[in-house]
């Protein structure tokens, strides 16, 4: 092409113009983007010189220089040039001229070579071709080498690490990449000039092993990588991973090459992670090392104290600002900073402590108190506890109140780092989980202990049985299409027998061993076949049906026999798991109801054969059941009586007034007894009726058991006995009056004699001429008084003699004592007996028959005076006392100073016809005791400490 172009000058210059024009157009298009686009004109000059030769190249050079000056040198679109831009234009002009001449010279040289080649072409064609091929290969190799060197340099400097090369013997660096200065801060020249640069800048702790390690790897001609620390120019520590390669010349190491990669961040992260992992591992070992809560907490706090290198680690409970008090449940401290409060000591929650607890409870993680934290340490608390900073958090174990876990620094105002806060929080979480787990474990252990205690100590026989094979067999029958299991089990007795053998006994309790008369569990489990009887097998079929029907429980009665052959009636209950669950632990409770069944039989017999009228009445006041005696007594068949309202049988008036109130009390849970006369088809009958509540459970009364006992004959006999006793008491009173005749005569004669004397004196006074009426009036008043006195004595005698029925009224016991003394005072004088009264004031009255009480007291006073007849060496004094006794009773005591009572006669003293007096009937004390018993009291005798005896009787007091 060049040869054809060279033949036409117009074409050569046209190429120059065309190239410059095209390049200017392209450069102008790119000028808004980049001002350096003008350099494209070099290409136009180069192409012109190459294609058209020197002169067209010079034309292109001139045109290009003008274009640059006009279009690309400020000011634009003008040939005016700023002084500042003149150097750039000069450089462009010179460089363009150089390119023009160089390209033209190249073209001339090539033309000369071509002409020489054309001359020698015939002779050296082959040699020329070979040289051309060699030249092309050389150029390609040079280009590849240059490119490779450039790529290698770019690659080395782009690696995020220090690429190095060093002598294998001296370890002096011969090359390091530019990253060396960026990573460690030392200039590259220092790396290369200092023979011991590497070893001198190793971290002191790593120098002792890193230098020998490299020497050993070099001597062994072994490529290796290792990690170490170097000290940077700013004094910081940089972690490096050195990937070292040994370059050998022959069989000896010549050079070392490698890459040092900056792993500081990774090393710090790994170091932090390692610290965290090691810390948590220590905590986990502390938690898992024991099942004892106190020891576990102590070990965890010891670990925390060591991990954080703090002064105190502690647990406070509860973490509740509303609590009245809290205390340190566990703490571990350094010897120089002991805790101020003992473990377990409860401290009041003051406002300052409540504020801290409130902040901790409101936070979901650790809370820092002290310098560098959002919460300042309360000044008073810091002074009191001697701390400068602390970190705390609330622990929330499940099923318990929160704890507060904390670390305290006393020696300096510590700032807790995020890593420390993270580890502290993780320890707190583990500790909370451990507290929860341990609490659950303790609960489970206590529950298991309670279960085992209940299992072993309960009086009910408990069996733990494995029905899993039975369940699988029944499921197989279901899969086979069996639907009516009752019919299937009745027709396939062999399956039932095999199913019984499939049941495995896991455990039985001691009550089972005792129930079945076995010597031990092993003996019982080895003799299970001896427990079954035909009734047992029938009950087992019902159990199989229950499993097939998917019941959750089953209860039935059956008969078994003990190892001694004794038949027992038992109530057994099975609790099944859900049908989808496993049947390997089914609890069976067995209760021996043999005695209950016997009792039920006997109760049935008692109910049916009782001589009393027995009925069960519901809360609707209707009869639910009656016995045969009830039927005969009321003349109503049982089938008619059941369901009948009580009012329909007894009448509405009797029901409302006497029956319903007692039934209502019974339905309220009270046992009621009532005795009264009732109108019946057999006439008026005196009946004792008892109402007993019937409870199906302890919470409510379902019905009342009403038993009516006919006491008519007893009542008639009792009334006859009372009449006989009244007759006998009357005879005794008359006999006693005979003994008191002299005393009574004296008591009557004394007021009568006074009346006669006063009357005679009054007559004498009236017979005078001027009688003193005032004296006569006083004498008449005395006569009236003595007349009343004599009348009262006669009235008392008349009461004792008169034969009347007992009449109960309010009686003052002290008045009865005084009445009796007025009757026996004469006898006392004849026996030389003195009375001493010790009567309590404001004594409560009693409900009794005054005459009968006088009779009892006269009998006791007369016996006391007679007991002192033979006494000569001490005063004959009879003491009568009255006083309140045991809160709701009145006591009367008659104490003599006589000869006392023979101990052998005490038990017979109140028996009828027993007497120690010559000529005595032996009825006085017997009648006295019956009178006191009839009044609801008690009569007894006790010997005195010195002489004589004391008779006591008590009576119920009225309130």
mmCIF file with all atom_site columns, N, CA and C in Angstrom, residues 497-538:
data_model
loop_
_atom_site.group_PDB
_atom_site.id
_atom_site.type_symbol
_atom_site.label_atom_id
_atom_site.label_alt_id
_atom_site.label_comp_id
_atom_site.label_asym_id
_atom_site.label_entity_id
_atom_site.label_seq_id
_atom_site.pdbx_PDB_ins_code
_atom_site.Cartn_x
_atom_site.Cartn_y
_atom_site.Cartn_z
_atom_site.occupancy
_atom_site.B_iso_or_equiv
_atom_site.pdbx_formal_charge
_atom_site.auth_seq_id
_atom_site.auth_comp_id
_atom_site.auth_asym_id
_atom_site.auth_atom_id
_atom_site.pdbx_PDB_model_num
ATOM 1   N N  . UNK A 1 497 ? -56.302 -65.485 77.395  1.00 0.00 ? 497 UNK A N  1
ATOM 2   C CA . UNK A 1 497 ? -55.236 -66.097 78.189  1.00 0.00 ? 497 UNK A CA 1
ATOM 3   C C  . UNK A 1 497 ? -53.862 -65.557 77.764  1.00 0.00 ? 497 UNK A C  1
ATOM 4   N N  . UNK A 1 498 ? -53.644 -65.448 76.449  1.00 0.00 ? 498 UNK A N  1
ATOM 5   C CA . UNK A 1 498 ? -52.372 -64.921 75.960  1.00 0.00 ? 498 UNK A CA 1
ATOM 6   C C  . UNK A 1 498 ? -52.194 -63.445 76.345  1.00 0.00 ? 498 UNK A C  1
ATOM 7   N N  . UNK A 1 499 ? -53.285 -62.673 76.277  1.00 0.00 ? 499 UNK A N  1
ATOM 8   C CA . UNK A 1 499 ? -53.210 -61.261 76.655  1.00 0.00 ? 499 UNK A CA 1
ATOM 9   C C  . UNK A 1 499 ? -52.832 -61.099 78.117  1.00 0.00 ? 499 UNK A C  1
ATOM 10  N N  . UNK A 1 500 ? -53.353 -61.981 78.971  1.00 0.00 ? 500 UNK A N  1
ATOM 11  C CA . UNK A 1 500 ? -52.994 -61.916 80.391  1.00 0.00 ? 500 UNK A CA 1
ATOM 12  C C  . UNK A 1 500 ? -51.505 -62.176 80.577  1.00 0.00 ? 500 UNK A C  1
ATOM 13  N N  . UNK A 1 501 ? -50.927 -63.055 79.763  1.00 0.00 ? 501 UNK A N  1
ATOM 14  C CA . UNK A 1 501 ? -49.500 -63.328 79.856  1.00 0.00 ? 501 UNK A CA 1
ATOM 15  C C  . UNK A 1 501 ? -48.661 -62.181 79.288  1.00 0.00 ? 501 UNK A C  1
ATOM 16  N N  . UNK A 1 502 ? -49.258 -61.362 78.386  1.00 0.00 ? 502 UNK A N  1
ATOM 17  C CA . UNK A 1 502 ? -48.534 -60.225 77.811  1.00 0.00 ? 502 UNK A CA 1
ATOM 18  C C  . UNK A 1 502 ? -48.337 -59.097 78.813  1.00 0.00 ? 502 UNK A C  1
ATOM 19  N N  . UNK A 1 503 ? -49.200 -59.011 79.812  1.00 0.00 ? 503 UNK A N  1
ATOM 20  C CA . UNK A 1 503 ? -49.099 -57.922 80.786  1.00 0.00 ? 503 UNK A CA 1
ATOM 21  C C  . UNK A 1 503 ? -47.854 -58.151 81.641  1.00 0.00 ? 503 UNK A C  1
ATOM 22  N N  . UNK A 1 504 ? -47.012 -57.130 81.725  1.00 0.00 ? 504 UNK A N  1
ATOM 23  C CA . UNK A 1 504 ? -45.783 -57.215 82.519  1.00 0.00 ? 504 UNK A CA 1
ATOM 24  C C  . UNK A 1 504 ? -45.906 -56.299 83.735  1.00 0.00 ? 504 UNK A C  1
ATOM 25  N N  . UNK A 1 505 ? -45.638 -56.872 84.918  1.00 0.00 ? 505 UNK A N  1
ATOM 26  C CA . UNK A 1 505 ? -45.686 -56.090 86.150  1.00 0.00 ? 505 UNK A CA 1
ATOM 27  C C  . UNK A 1 505 ? -44.368 -55.355 86.309  1.00 0.00 ? 505 UNK A C  1
ATOM 28  N N  . UNK A 1 506 ? -44.419 -54.024 86.321  1.00 0.00 ? 506 UNK A N  1
ATOM 29  C CA . UNK A 1 506 ? -43.209 -53.206 86.461  1.00 0.00 ? 506 UNK A CA 1
ATOM 30  C C  . UNK A 1 506 ? -42.826 -53.059 87.926  1.00 0.00 ? 506 UNK A C  1
ATOM 31  N N  . UNK A 1 507 ? -43.810 -52.778 88.779  1.00 0.00 ? 507 UNK A N  1
ATOM 32  C CA . UNK A 1 507 ? -43.515 -52.569 90.201  1.00 0.00 ? 507 UNK A CA 1
ATOM 33  C C  . UNK A 1 507 ? -44.804 -52.682 90.990  1.00 0.00 ? 507 UNK A C  1
ATOM 34  N N  . UNK A 1 508 ? -44.676 -53.030 92.264  1.00 0.00 ? 508 UNK A N  1
ATOM 35  C CA . UNK A 1 508 ? -45.794 -53.034 93.204  1.00 0.00 ? 508 UNK A CA 1
ATOM 36  C C  . UNK A 1 508 ? -45.313 -52.395 94.493  1.00 0.00 ? 508 UNK A C  1
ATOM 37  N N  . UNK A 1 509 ? -46.236 -51.871 95.271  1.00 0.00 ? 509 UNK A N  1
ATOM 38  C CA . UNK A 1 509 ? -45.829 -51.249 96.529  1.00 0.00 ? 509 UNK A CA 1
ATOM 39  C C  . UNK A 1 509 ? -45.963 -52.237 97.686  1.00 0.00 ? 509 UNK A C  1
ATOM 40  N N  . UNK A 1 510 ? -45.540 -51.779 98.860  1.00 0.00 ? 510 UNK A N  1
ATOM 41  C CA . UNK A 1 510 ? -45.539 -52.657 100.030 1.00 0.00 ? 510 UNK A CA 1
ATOM 42  C C  . UNK A 1 510 ? -46.951 -53.046 100.442 1.00 0.00 ? 510 UNK A C  1
ATOM 43  N N  . UNK A 1 511 ? -47.910 -52.159 100.210 1.00 0.00 ? 511 UNK A N  1
ATOM 44  C CA . UNK A 1 511 ? -49.291 -52.500 100.562 1.00 0.00 ? 511 UNK A CA 1
ATOM 45  C C  . UNK A 1 511 ? -49.774 -53.704 99.759  1.00 0.00 ? 511 UNK A C  1
ATOM 46  N N  . UNK A 1 512 ? -49.311 -53.833 98.510  1.00 0.00 ? 512 UNK A N  1
ATOM 47  C CA . UNK A 1 512 ? -49.689 -54.989 97.698  1.00 0.00 ? 512 UNK A CA 1
ATOM 48  C C  . UNK A 1 512 ? -49.106 -56.263 98.282  1.00 0.00 ? 512 UNK A C  1
ATOM 49  N N  . UNK A 1 513 ? -47.860 -56.175 98.738  1.00 0.00 ? 513 UNK A N  1
ATOM 50  C CA . UNK A 1 513 ? -47.227 -57.346 99.348  1.00 0.00 ? 513 UNK A CA 1
ATOM 51  C C  . UNK A 1 513 ? -48.009 -57.787 100.569 1.00 0.00 ? 513 UNK A C  1
ATOM 52  N N  . UNK A 1 514 ? -48.415 -56.815 101.393 1.00 0.00 ? 514 UNK A N  1
ATOM 53  C CA . UNK A 1 514 ? -49.182 -57.171 102.593 1.00 0.00 ? 514 UNK A CA 1
ATOM 54  C C  . UNK A 1 514 ? -50.563 -57.687 102.230 1.00 0.00 ? 514 UNK A C  1
ATOM 55  N N  . UNK A 1 515 ? -51.218 -57.059 101.256 1.00 0.00 ? 515 UNK A N  1
ATOM 56  C CA . UNK A 1 515 ? -52.582 -57.463 100.914 1.00 0.00 ? 515 UNK A CA 1
ATOM 57  C C  . UNK A 1 515 ? -52.636 -58.918 100.457 1.00 0.00 ? 515 UNK A C  1
ATOM 58  N N  . UNK A 1 516 ? -51.642 -59.322 99.663  1.00 0.00 ? 516 UNK A N  1
ATOM 59  C CA . UNK A 1 516 ? -51.673 -60.670 99.109  1.00 0.00 ? 516 UNK A CA 1
ATOM 60  C C  . UNK A 1 516 ? -50.832 -61.653 99.914  1.00 0.00 ? 516 UNK A C  1
ATOM 61  N N  . UNK A 1 517 ? -50.477 -61.267 101.150 1.00 0.00 ? 517 UNK A N  1
ATOM 62  C CA . UNK A 1 517 ? -49.827 -62.164 102.103 1.00 0.00 ? 517 UNK A CA 1
ATOM 63  C C  . UNK A 1 517 ? -48.535 -62.734 101.543 1.00 0.00 ? 517 UNK A C  1
ATOM 64  N N  . UNK A 1 518 ? -47.747 -61.893 100.869 1.00 0.00 ? 518 UNK A N  1
ATOM 65  C CA . UNK A 1 518 ? -46.462 -62.323 100.327 1.00 0.00 ? 518 UNK A CA 1
ATOM 66  C C  . UNK A 1 518 ? -45.350 -61.881 101.267 1.00 0.00 ? 518 UNK A C  1
ATOM 67  N N  . UNK A 1 519 ? -44.247 -62.628 101.235 1.00 0.00 ? 519 UNK A N  1
ATOM 68  C CA . UNK A 1 519 ? -43.124 -62.276 102.084 1.00 0.00 ? 519 UNK A CA 1
ATOM 69  C C  . UNK A 1 519 ? -42.311 -61.127 101.536 1.00 0.00 ? 519 UNK A C  1
ATOM 70  N N  . UNK A 1 520 ? -42.334 -60.929 100.205 1.00 0.00 ? 520 UNK A N  1
ATOM 71  C CA . UNK A 1 520 ? -41.562 -59.869 99.568  1.00 0.00 ? 520 UNK A CA 1
ATOM 72  C C  . UNK A 1 520 ? -42.145 -59.594 98.194  1.00 0.00 ? 520 UNK A C  1
ATOM 73  N N  . UNK A 1 521 ? -41.647 -58.518 97.544  1.00 0.00 ? 521 UNK A N  1
ATOM 74  C CA . UNK A 1 521 ? -42.099 -58.209 96.185  1.00 0.00 ? 521 UNK A CA 1
ATOM 75  C C  . UNK A 1 521 ? -41.730 -59.333 95.229  1.00 0.00 ? 521 UNK A C  1
ATOM 76  N N  . UNK A 1 522 ? -40.509 -59.870 95.391  1.00 0.00 ? 522 UNK A N  1
ATOM 77  C CA . UNK A 1 522 ? -40.071 -60.935 94.488  1.00 0.00 ? 522 UNK A CA 1
ATOM 78  C C  . UNK A 1 522 ? -40.980 -62.155 94.590  1.00 0.00 ? 522 UNK A C  1
ATOM 79  N N  . UNK A 1 523 ? -41.362 -62.493 95.807  1.00 0.00 ? 523 UNK A N  1
ATOM 80  C CA . UNK A 1 523 ? -42.260 -63.643 95.976  1.00 0.00 ? 523 UNK A CA 1
ATOM 81  C C  . UNK A 1 523 ? -43.617 -63.375 95.331  1.00 0.00 ? 523 UNK A C  1
ATOM 82  N N  . UNK A 1 524 ? -44.113 -62.132 95.482  1.00 0.00 ? 524 UNK A N  1
ATOM 83  C CA . UNK A 1 524 ? -45.403 -61.790 94.897  1.00 0.00 ? 524 UNK A CA 1
ATOM 84  C C  . UNK A 1 524 ? -45.331 -61.829 93.372  1.00 0.00 ? 524 UNK A C  1
ATOM 85  N N  . UNK A 1 525 ? -44.269 -61.238 92.799  1.00 0.00 ? 525 UNK A N  1
ATOM 86  C CA . UNK A 1 525 ? -44.155 -61.198 91.342  1.00 0.00 ? 525 UNK A CA 1
ATOM 87  C C  . UNK A 1 525 ? -43.923 -62.576 90.754  1.00 0.00 ? 525 UNK A C  1
ATOM 88  N N  . UNK A 1 526 ? -43.332 -63.466 91.522  1.00 0.00 ? 526 UNK A N  1
ATOM 89  C CA . UNK A 1 526 ? -43.099 -64.820 91.027  1.00 0.00 ? 526 UNK A CA 1
ATOM 90  C C  . UNK A 1 526 ? -44.328 -65.706 91.161  1.00 0.00 ? 526 UNK A C  1
ATOM 91  N N  . UNK A 1 527 ? -45.377 -65.249 91.845  1.00 0.00 ? 527 UNK A N  1
ATOM 92  C CA . UNK A 1 527 ? -46.546 -66.091 92.118  1.00 0.00 ? 527 UNK A CA 1
ATOM 93  C C  . UNK A 1 527 ? -47.829 -65.463 91.621  1.00 0.00 ? 527 UNK A C  1
ATOM 94  N N  . UNK A 1 528 ? -47.756 -64.677 90.544  1.00 0.00 ? 528 UNK A N  1
ATOM 95  C CA . UNK A 1 528 ? -48.940 -63.968 90.063  1.00 0.00 ? 528 UNK A CA 1
ATOM 96  C C  . UNK A 1 528 ? -50.038 -64.921 89.627  1.00 0.00 ? 528 UNK A C  1
ATOM 97  N N  . UNK A 1 529 ? -49.653 -66.097 89.115  1.00 0.00 ? 529 UNK A N  1
ATOM 98  C CA . UNK A 1 529 ? -50.668 -67.036 88.631  1.00 0.00 ? 529 UNK A CA 1
ATOM 99  C C  . UNK A 1 529 ? -51.542 -67.568 89.763  1.00 0.00 ? 529 UNK A C  1
ATOM 100 N N  . UNK A 1 530 ? -51.057 -67.462 91.010  1.00 0.00 ? 530 UNK A N  1
ATOM 101 C CA . UNK A 1 530 ? -51.833 -67.956 92.138  1.00 0.00 ? 530 UNK A CA 1
ATOM 102 C C  . UNK A 1 530 ? -52.914 -66.978 92.589  1.00 0.00 ? 530 UNK A C  1
ATOM 103 N N  . UNK A 1 531 ? -52.882 -65.743 92.062  1.00 0.00 ? 531 UNK A N  1
ATOM 104 C CA . UNK A 1 531 ? -53.825 -64.718 92.529  1.00 0.00 ? 531 UNK A CA 1
ATOM 105 C C  . UNK A 1 531 ? -55.155 -64.768 91.808  1.00 0.00 ? 531 UNK A C  1
ATOM 106 N N  . UNK A 1 532 ? -55.185 -65.390 90.649  1.00 0.00 ? 532 UNK A N  1
ATOM 107 C CA . UNK A 1 532 ? -56.383 -65.337 89.805  1.00 0.00 ? 532 UNK A CA 1
ATOM 108 C C  . UNK A 1 532 ? -57.360 -66.437 90.195  1.00 0.00 ? 532 UNK A C  1
ATOM 109 N N  . UNK A 1 533 ? -58.627 -66.088 90.112  1.00 0.00 ? 533 UNK A N  1
ATOM 110 C CA . UNK A 1 533 ? -59.754 -67.015 90.226  1.00 0.00 ? 533 UNK A CA 1
ATOM 111 C C  . UNK A 1 533 ? -60.659 -66.735 89.027  1.00 0.00 ? 533 UNK A C  1
ATOM 112 N N  . UNK A 1 534 ? -61.661 -67.536 88.760  1.00 0.00 ? 534 UNK A N  1
ATOM 113 C CA . UNK A 1 534 ? -62.527 -67.299 87.582  1.00 0.00 ? 534 UNK A CA 1
ATOM 114 C C  . UNK A 1 534 ? -63.092 -65.886 87.525  1.00 0.00 ? 534 UNK A C  1
ATOM 115 N N  . UNK A 1 535 ? -63.459 -65.305 88.683  1.00 0.00 ? 535 UNK A N  1
ATOM 116 C CA . UNK A 1 535 ? -63.987 -63.944 88.664  1.00 0.00 ? 535 UNK A CA 1
ATOM 117 C C  . UNK A 1 535 ? -62.928 -62.946 88.200  1.00 0.00 ? 535 UNK A C  1
ATOM 118 N N  . UNK A 1 536 ? -61.648 -63.211 88.539  1.00 0.00 ? 536 UNK A N  1
ATOM 119 C CA . UNK A 1 536 ? -60.571 -62.330 88.119  1.00 0.00 ? 536 UNK A CA 1
ATOM 120 C C  . UNK A 1 536 ? -60.440 -62.307 86.607  1.00 0.00 ? 536 UNK A C  1
ATOM 121 N N  . UNK A 1 537 ? -60.535 -63.477 85.986  1.00 0.00 ? 537 UNK A N  1
ATOM 122 C CA . UNK A 1 537 ? -60.417 -63.551 84.530  1.00 0.00 ? 537 UNK A CA 1
ATOM 123 C C  . UNK A 1 537 ? -61.571 -62.824 83.854  1.00 0.00 ? 537 UNK A C  1
ATOM 124 N N  . UNK A 1 538 ? -62.771 -62.935 84.418  1.00 0.00 ? 538 UNK A N  1
ATOM 125 C CA . UNK A 1 538 ? -63.912 -62.206 83.838  1.00 0.00 ? 538 UNK A CA 1
ATOM 126 C C  . UNK A 1 538 ? -63.675 -60.700 83.915  1.00 0.00 ? 538 UNK A C  1
#
